[in-house]
């Protein structure tokens, strides 16, 4: 389905976002993954939802005024709130995956009432783990590897730290080109640390009007994000909700992932 591509100026950045489909509003987001990574699942959802995807600031088509600016969950959440304003939407359902789940959690905390149902799919909240210091040290090694050896080596280090022990190239890539290399550099230099060290305000999330669903891929048991998701679910007092595929299940099995998501949202 062809998407309606729009642009929005926010403080310090210009965002590109896409709107497709009809029905209740659903924001679908990643970090650092941009809209292209969610195109297939958005198409699968578009018959039942108005789906909005976007490129986070500094990623893909979205630009930043200051390339040295760090991308924090709070900053990305403010951008998403601005998109809701531009859409004239007081509230929406939200699916956030990976770092996008951290963005979505920050949105629910900072902007109470803007989120109806929040599906946090495998948020990498390393600070919730009992051995958090070890995991944070691995993240620092990934960042150091990037600065010393470049993007390819950093993805290899990231893959090992995240649990893809046999995957030297890390998570799936939409376009293996200059844009991917540029976005990867921004991720390692300005985003990874801030996303993985962010801690949710569990009391605020539990007290908020939104319903929080914590999703984990059915094939993600070996991944670091399966452990962080279980930790978050335990703190929130909810069960982990299985989704098709692994960490990138929305790309691997978009139709099945969409069906599961709609069932969760309609529950």
mmCIF file of C-alpha atoms in Angstrom:
data_model
loop_
_atom_site.group_PDB
_atom_site.id
_atom_site.type_symbol
_atom_site.label_atom_id
_atom_site.label_comp_id
_atom_site.label_asym_id
_atom_site.label_seq_id
_atom_site.Cartn_x
_atom_site.Cartn_y
_atom_site.Cartn_z
ATOM 1 C CA UNK A 1 0.000 0.000 0.000
ATOM 2 C CA UNK A 2 1.321 3.432 -0.900
ATOM 3 C CA UNK A 3 2.029 5.551 2.150
ATOM 4 C CA UNK A 4 1.316 9.241 2.558
ATOM 5 C CA UNK A 5 4.774 10.644 3.327
ATOM 6 C CA UNK A 6 4.802 13.763 5.488
ATOM 7 C CA UNK A 7 7.362 16.002 7.179
ATOM 8 C CA UNK A 8 7.255 17.777 10.521
ATOM 9 C CA UNK A 9 9.585 20.372 12.014
ATOM 10 C CA UNK A 10 10.303 19.815 15.710
ATOM 11 C CA UNK A 11 12.851 21.538 17.943
ATOM 12 C CA UNK A 12 16.274 20.699 16.538
ATOM 13 C CA UNK A 13 15.087 18.307 13.851
ATOM 14 C CA UNK A 14 12.868 17.644 10.835
ATOM 15 C CA UNK A 15 10.976 14.349 10.973
ATOM 16 C CA UNK A 16 9.711 12.241 8.109
ATOM 17 C CA UNK A 17 6.720 10.028 8.823
ATOM 18 C CA UNK A 18 4.319 7.878 6.838
ATOM 19 C CA UNK A 19 0.571 7.359 7.168
ATOM 20 C CA UNK A 20 -1.309 4.428 5.607
ATOM 21 C CA UNK A 21 -4.614 2.649 6.080
ATOM 22 C CA UNK A 22 -7.878 3.417 7.842
ATOM 23 C CA UNK A 23 -9.285 2.783 11.285
ATOM 24 C CA UNK A 24 -8.086 3.461 14.832
ATOM 25 C CA UNK A 25 -4.706 5.180 15.019
ATOM 26 C CA UNK A 26 -1.678 2.977 15.646
ATOM 27 C CA UNK A 27 1.875 4.287 15.934
ATOM 28 C CA UNK A 28 4.545 1.724 15.026
ATOM 29 C CA UNK A 29 8.114 2.647 15.865
ATOM 30 C CA UNK A 30 11.655 1.425 16.266
ATOM 31 C CA UNK A 31 14.988 2.870 17.257
ATOM 32 C CA UNK A 32 17.288 3.082 15.409
ATOM 33 C CA UNK A 33 15.044 1.352 12.844
ATOM 34 C CA UNK A 34 13.182 3.780 10.633
ATOM 35 C CA UNK A 35 9.908 3.464 8.761
ATOM 36 C CA UNK A 36 11.317 1.209 6.035
ATOM 37 C CA UNK A 37 11.810 -1.632 8.508
ATOM 38 C CA UNK A 38 8.097 -1.598 9.357
ATOM 39 C CA UNK A 39 6.688 -1.209 5.835
ATOM 40 C CA UNK A 40 5.530 -4.816 5.454
ATOM 41 C CA UNK A 41 3.840 -5.086 8.833
ATOM 42 C CA UNK A 42 2.295 -1.634 8.343
ATOM 43 C CA UNK A 43 0.832 -2.805 5.030
ATOM 44 C CA UNK A 44 -0.537 -5.901 6.764
ATOM 45 C CA UNK A 45 -2.189 -3.718 9.412
ATOM 46 C CA UNK A 46 -3.483 -0.996 7.106
ATOM 47 C CA UNK A 47 -6.838 -2.654 6.416
ATOM 48 C CA UNK A 48 -7.750 -2.387 10.085
ATOM 49 C CA UNK A 49 -5.709 0.495 11.454
ATOM 50 C CA UNK A 50 -4.414 3.899 10.440
ATOM 51 C CA UNK A 51 -0.731 3.088 10.798
ATOM 52 C CA UNK A 52 1.902 5.776 11.345
ATOM 53 C CA UNK A 53 5.588 4.929 11.044
ATOM 54 C CA UNK A 54 8.501 7.336 11.151
ATOM 55 C CA UNK A 55 12.237 7.787 10.867
ATOM 56 C CA UNK A 56 13.578 8.842 14.289
ATOM 57 C CA UNK A 57 15.541 12.084 14.356
ATOM 58 C CA UNK A 58 18.887 11.720 12.609
ATOM 59 C CA UNK A 59 17.892 8.398 11.006
ATOM 60 C CA UNK A 60 17.168 7.801 7.294
ATOM 61 C CA UNK A 61 15.128 10.766 5.976
ATOM 62 C CA UNK A 62 14.802 12.576 9.329
ATOM 63 C CA UNK A 63 17.484 15.177 9.937
ATOM 64 C CA UNK A 64 18.955 16.891 12.989
ATOM 65 C CA UNK A 65 20.340 20.404 13.251
ATOM 66 C CA UNK A 66 23.202 19.219 15.457
ATOM 67 C CA UNK A 67 24.663 15.877 14.295
ATOM 68 C CA UNK A 68 26.507 15.566 17.616
ATOM 69 C CA UNK A 69 23.261 15.619 19.600
ATOM 70 C CA UNK A 70 22.527 12.402 21.499
ATOM 71 C CA UNK A 71 19.222 10.670 20.755
ATOM 72 C CA UNK A 72 17.589 9.984 24.126
ATOM 73 C CA UNK A 73 14.278 8.219 24.791
ATOM 74 C CA UNK A 74 12.874 11.451 26.236
ATOM 75 C CA UNK A 75 13.800 13.435 23.118
ATOM 76 C CA UNK A 76 12.366 10.810 20.783
ATOM 77 C CA UNK A 77 9.192 10.640 22.887
ATOM 78 C CA UNK A 78 8.733 14.397 22.539
ATOM 79 C CA UNK A 79 9.046 13.984 18.771
ATOM 80 C CA UNK A 80 6.333 11.315 18.778
ATOM 81 C CA UNK A 81 4.054 13.543 20.866
ATOM 82 C CA UNK A 82 4.584 16.293 18.285
ATOM 83 C CA UNK A 83 3.553 13.874 15.537
ATOM 84 C CA UNK A 84 0.355 13.091 17.440
ATOM 85 C CA UNK A 85 -0.325 16.818 17.635
ATOM 86 C CA UNK A 86 0.278 17.183 13.900
ATOM 87 C CA UNK A 87 -2.150 14.339 13.263
ATOM 88 C CA UNK A 88 -4.743 15.979 15.495
ATOM 89 C CA UNK A 89 -4.802 12.852 17.639
ATOM 90 C CA UNK A 90 -5.115 13.182 21.411
ATOM 91 C CA UNK A 91 -4.422 9.462 21.921
ATOM 92 C CA UNK A 92 -3.211 6.414 19.979
ATOM 93 C CA UNK A 93 -2.244 2.793 20.404
ATOM 94 C CA UNK A 94 1.506 2.260 20.144
ATOM 95 C CA UNK A 95 3.743 -0.617 19.142
ATOM 96 C CA UNK A 96 7.380 0.033 19.934
ATOM 97 C CA UNK A 97 10.024 -2.546 19.115
ATOM 98 C CA UNK A 98 13.550 -2.712 20.525
ATOM 99 C CA UNK A 99 14.724 0.859 21.155
ATOM 100 C CA UNK A 100 11.338 1.988 19.865
ATOM 101 C CA UNK A 101 9.762 0.220 22.824
ATOM 102 C CA UNK A 102 11.919 2.378 25.090
ATOM 103 C CA UNK A 103 10.744 5.460 23.185
ATOM 104 C CA UNK A 104 7.141 4.325 23.651
ATOM 105 C CA UNK A 105 7.609 3.778 27.383
ATOM 106 C CA UNK A 106 9.093 7.260 27.691
ATOM 107 C CA UNK A 107 6.106 8.620 25.746
ATOM 108 C CA UNK A 108 3.663 7.018 28.172
ATOM 109 C CA UNK A 109 5.569 8.425 31.154
ATOM 110 C CA UNK A 110 6.167 11.937 29.862
ATOM 111 C CA UNK A 111 2.856 12.468 28.103
ATOM 112 C CA UNK A 112 0.155 10.853 30.243
ATOM 113 C CA UNK A 113 -3.050 10.179 28.411
ATOM 114 C CA UNK A 114 -1.511 10.100 24.914
ATOM 115 C CA UNK A 115 -1.195 6.298 24.841
ATOM 116 C CA UNK A 116 -4.141 3.901 24.992
ATOM 117 C CA UNK A 117 -2.493 0.477 24.676
ATOM 118 C CA UNK A 118 1.293 0.280 24.614
ATOM 119 C CA UNK A 119 2.882 -2.868 23.219
ATOM 120 C CA UNK A 120 6.543 -2.812 24.252
ATOM 121 C CA UNK A 121 8.213 -5.457 22.085
ATOM 122 C CA UNK A 122 11.611 -6.515 23.475
ATOM 123 C CA UNK A 123 12.817 -3.225 25.026
ATOM 124 C CA UNK A 124 16.574 -3.424 25.785
ATOM 125 C CA UNK A 125 16.299 -2.104 29.359
ATOM 126 C CA UNK A 126 19.622 -3.459 30.578
ATOM 127 C CA UNK A 127 19.385 -1.672 33.909
ATOM 128 C CA UNK A 128 16.538 -3.981 34.956
ATOM 129 C CA UNK A 129 18.758 -7.065 34.855
ATOM 130 C CA UNK A 130 20.372 -8.382 38.061
ATOM 131 C CA UNK A 131 23.784 -8.295 36.360
ATOM 132 C CA UNK A 132 23.183 -4.873 34.813
ATOM 133 C CA UNK A 133 26.772 -3.709 35.295
ATOM 134 C CA UNK A 134 28.060 -6.559 33.144
ATOM 135 C CA UNK A 135 25.590 -5.775 30.377
ATOM 136 C CA UNK A 136 26.381 -2.064 30.478
ATOM 137 C CA UNK A 137 30.076 -2.899 30.220
ATOM 138 C CA UNK A 138 29.374 -4.919 27.083
ATOM 139 C CA UNK A 139 27.527 -1.947 25.609
ATOM 140 C CA UNK A 140 30.504 0.296 26.322
ATOM 141 C CA UNK A 141 32.723 -2.228 24.546
ATOM 142 C CA UNK A 142 30.422 -2.078 21.508
ATOM 143 C CA UNK A 143 30.679 1.726 21.456
ATOM 144 C CA UNK A 144 34.453 1.548 21.851
ATOM 145 C CA UNK A 145 34.648 -1.006 19.030
ATOM 146 C CA UNK A 146 32.744 1.378 16.778
ATOM 147 C CA UNK A 147 35.079 4.282 17.501
ATOM 148 C CA UNK A 148 38.187 2.159 17.024
ATOM 149 C CA UNK A 149 37.204 -0.216 14.237
ATOM 150 C CA UNK A 150 34.057 1.077 12.521
ATOM 151 C CA UNK A 151 30.491 0.032 11.852
ATOM 152 C CA UNK A 152 30.973 -3.568 10.697
ATOM 153 C CA UNK A 153 33.071 -4.513 13.722
ATOM 154 C CA UNK A 154 30.620 -2.760 16.034
ATOM 155 C CA UNK A 155 27.676 -4.735 14.643
ATOM 156 C CA UNK A 156 29.625 -7.922 15.246
ATOM 157 C CA UNK A 157 30.290 -6.918 18.856
ATOM 158 C CA UNK A 158 26.670 -5.849 19.270
ATOM 159 C CA UNK A 159 25.404 -9.174 17.916
ATOM 160 C CA UNK A 160 27.475 -11.132 20.425
ATOM 161 C CA UNK A 161 26.418 -8.943 23.347
ATOM 162 C CA UNK A 162 22.743 -9.180 22.381
ATOM 163 C CA UNK A 163 22.767 -12.967 22.067
ATOM 164 C CA UNK A 164 23.194 -13.504 18.338
ATOM 165 C CA UNK A 165 26.312 -15.522 19.073
ATOM 166 C CA UNK A 166 26.458 -17.114 15.621
ATOM 167 C CA UNK A 167 25.478 -13.987 13.673
ATOM 168 C CA UNK A 168 28.564 -11.953 12.899
ATOM 169 C CA UNK A 169 26.577 -9.271 11.092
ATOM 170 C CA UNK A 170 23.939 -8.512 13.698
ATOM 171 C CA UNK A 171 20.258 -7.862 13.063
ATOM 172 C CA UNK A 172 18.671 -7.800 9.595
ATOM 173 C CA UNK A 173 19.377 -4.875 7.275
ATOM 174 C CA UNK A 174 16.851 -3.207 4.975
ATOM 175 C CA UNK A 175 19.397 -1.506 2.709
ATOM 176 C CA UNK A 176 23.087 -2.329 2.913
ATOM 177 C CA UNK A 177 24.266 1.028 1.613
ATOM 178 C CA UNK A 178 25.706 4.360 2.664
ATOM 179 C CA UNK A 179 22.494 5.258 4.473
ATOM 180 C CA UNK A 180 22.718 2.148 6.626
ATOM 181 C CA UNK A 181 26.335 2.907 7.482
ATOM 182 C CA UNK A 182 25.460 6.508 8.393
ATOM 183 C CA UNK A 183 22.506 5.448 10.543
ATOM 184 C CA UNK A 184 24.611 2.762 12.207
ATOM 185 C CA UNK A 185 27.288 5.304 13.070
ATOM 186 C CA UNK A 186 24.696 7.554 14.689
ATOM 187 C CA UNK A 187 23.256 4.589 16.592
ATOM 188 C CA UNK A 188 26.578 3.546 18.076
ATOM 189 C CA UNK A 189 27.872 7.053 18.766
ATOM 190 C CA UNK A 190 24.709 8.819 19.941
ATOM 191 C CA UNK A 191 21.867 6.422 20.675
ATOM 192 C CA UNK A 192 22.790 2.963 21.963
ATOM 193 C CA UNK A 193 24.079 4.058 25.362
ATOM 194 C CA UNK A 194 21.163 6.374 26.146
ATOM 195 C CA UNK A 195 18.579 3.789 25.134
ATOM 196 C CA UNK A 196 20.008 0.835 27.044
ATOM 197 C CA UNK A 197 20.720 2.779 30.250
ATOM 198 C CA UNK A 198 17.246 4.348 30.422
ATOM 199 C CA UNK A 199 15.126 3.158 33.340
ATOM 200 C CA UNK A 200 11.333 3.246 33.327
ATOM 201 C CA UNK A 201 9.319 4.796 36.134
ATOM 202 C CA UNK A 202 7.388 1.647 36.936
ATOM 203 C CA UNK A 203 5.089 3.374 39.422
ATOM 204 C CA UNK A 204 4.137 5.974 36.821
ATOM 205 C CA UNK A 205 3.513 3.308 34.174
ATOM 206 C CA UNK A 206 1.358 1.254 36.524
ATOM 207 C CA UNK A 207 -0.585 4.330 37.618
ATOM 208 C CA UNK A 208 -1.154 5.633 34.092
ATOM 209 C CA UNK A 209 -4.297 5.230 32.060
ATOM 210 C CA UNK A 210 -2.553 3.178 29.389
ATOM 211 C CA UNK A 211 -2.487 -0.605 29.241
ATOM 212 C CA UNK A 212 1.073 -1.925 28.880
ATOM 213 C CA UNK A 213 1.691 -5.197 27.072
ATOM 214 C CA UNK A 214 5.230 -6.599 27.061
ATOM 215 C CA UNK A 215 5.908 -8.626 23.923
ATOM 216 C CA UNK A 216 8.684 -11.145 23.259
ATOM 217 C CA UNK A 217 9.405 -13.121 20.109
ATOM 218 C CA UNK A 218 8.672 -16.818 20.301
ATOM 219 C CA UNK A 219 12.197 -17.455 18.980
ATOM 220 C CA UNK A 220 13.963 -14.863 21.160
ATOM 221 C CA UNK A 221 14.712 -16.960 24.231
ATOM 222 C CA UNK A 222 18.492 -16.688 23.788
ATOM 223 C CA UNK A 223 18.483 -12.925 23.356
ATOM 224 C CA UNK A 224 19.312 -10.283 25.931
ATOM 225 C CA UNK A 225 15.999 -8.579 25.162
ATOM 226 C CA UNK A 226 14.030 -11.647 26.250
ATOM 227 C CA UNK A 227 15.505 -11.223 29.728
ATOM 228 C CA UNK A 228 14.917 -7.467 29.832
ATOM 229 C CA UNK A 229 11.319 -7.949 28.683
ATOM 230 C CA UNK A 230 10.669 -10.544 31.370
ATOM 231 C CA UNK A 231 12.139 -8.197 33.964
ATOM 232 C CA UNK A 232 9.884 -5.332 32.855
ATOM 233 C CA UNK A 233 6.804 -7.548 32.805
ATOM 234 C CA UNK A 234 7.586 -8.735 36.334
ATOM 235 C CA UNK A 235 7.863 -5.172 37.617
ATOM 236 C CA UNK A 236 4.588 -4.226 35.934
ATOM 237 C CA UNK A 237 2.824 -7.326 37.225
ATOM 238 C CA UNK A 238 1.869 -8.601 33.758
ATOM 239 C CA UNK A 239 2.658 -11.736 31.784
ATOM 240 C CA UNK A 240 4.970 -11.658 28.799
ATOM 241 C CA UNK A 241 2.972 -11.846 25.552
ATOM 242 C CA UNK A 242 4.468 -14.009 22.774
ATOM 243 C CA UNK A 243 4.794 -12.651 19.234
ATOM 244 C CA UNK A 244 5.808 -14.537 16.075
ATOM 245 C CA UNK A 245 9.458 -14.710 15.143
ATOM 246 C CA UNK A 246 12.520 -13.356 16.872
ATOM 247 C CA UNK A 247 13.587 -9.783 17.710
ATOM 248 C CA UNK A 248 12.702 -8.699 14.174
ATOM 249 C CA UNK A 249 9.514 -10.745 13.946
ATOM 250 C CA UNK A 250 7.672 -7.820 12.398
ATOM 251 C CA UNK A 251 9.999 -8.172 9.383
ATOM 252 C CA UNK A 252 10.410 -11.947 9.409
ATOM 253 C CA UNK A 253 6.687 -12.752 9.636
ATOM 254 C CA UNK A 254 4.816 -9.491 9.028
ATOM 255 C CA UNK A 255 1.379 -11.010 8.361
ATOM 256 C CA UNK A 256 1.464 -13.262 11.432
ATOM 257 C CA UNK A 257 2.924 -10.463 13.552
ATOM 258 C CA UNK A 258 0.132 -8.123 12.424
ATOM 259 C CA UNK A 259 -2.539 -10.690 13.277
ATOM 260 C CA UNK A 260 -1.098 -11.175 16.734
ATOM 261 C CA UNK A 261 -0.837 -7.438 17.307
ATOM 262 C CA UNK A 262 -4.439 -6.784 16.298
ATOM 263 C CA UNK A 263 -5.607 -9.578 18.600
ATOM 264 C CA UNK A 264 -3.662 -8.028 21.477
ATOM 265 C CA UNK A 265 -4.997 -4.533 20.787
ATOM 266 C CA UNK A 266 -8.575 -5.825 20.510
ATOM 267 C CA UNK A 267 -8.335 -7.935 23.672
#
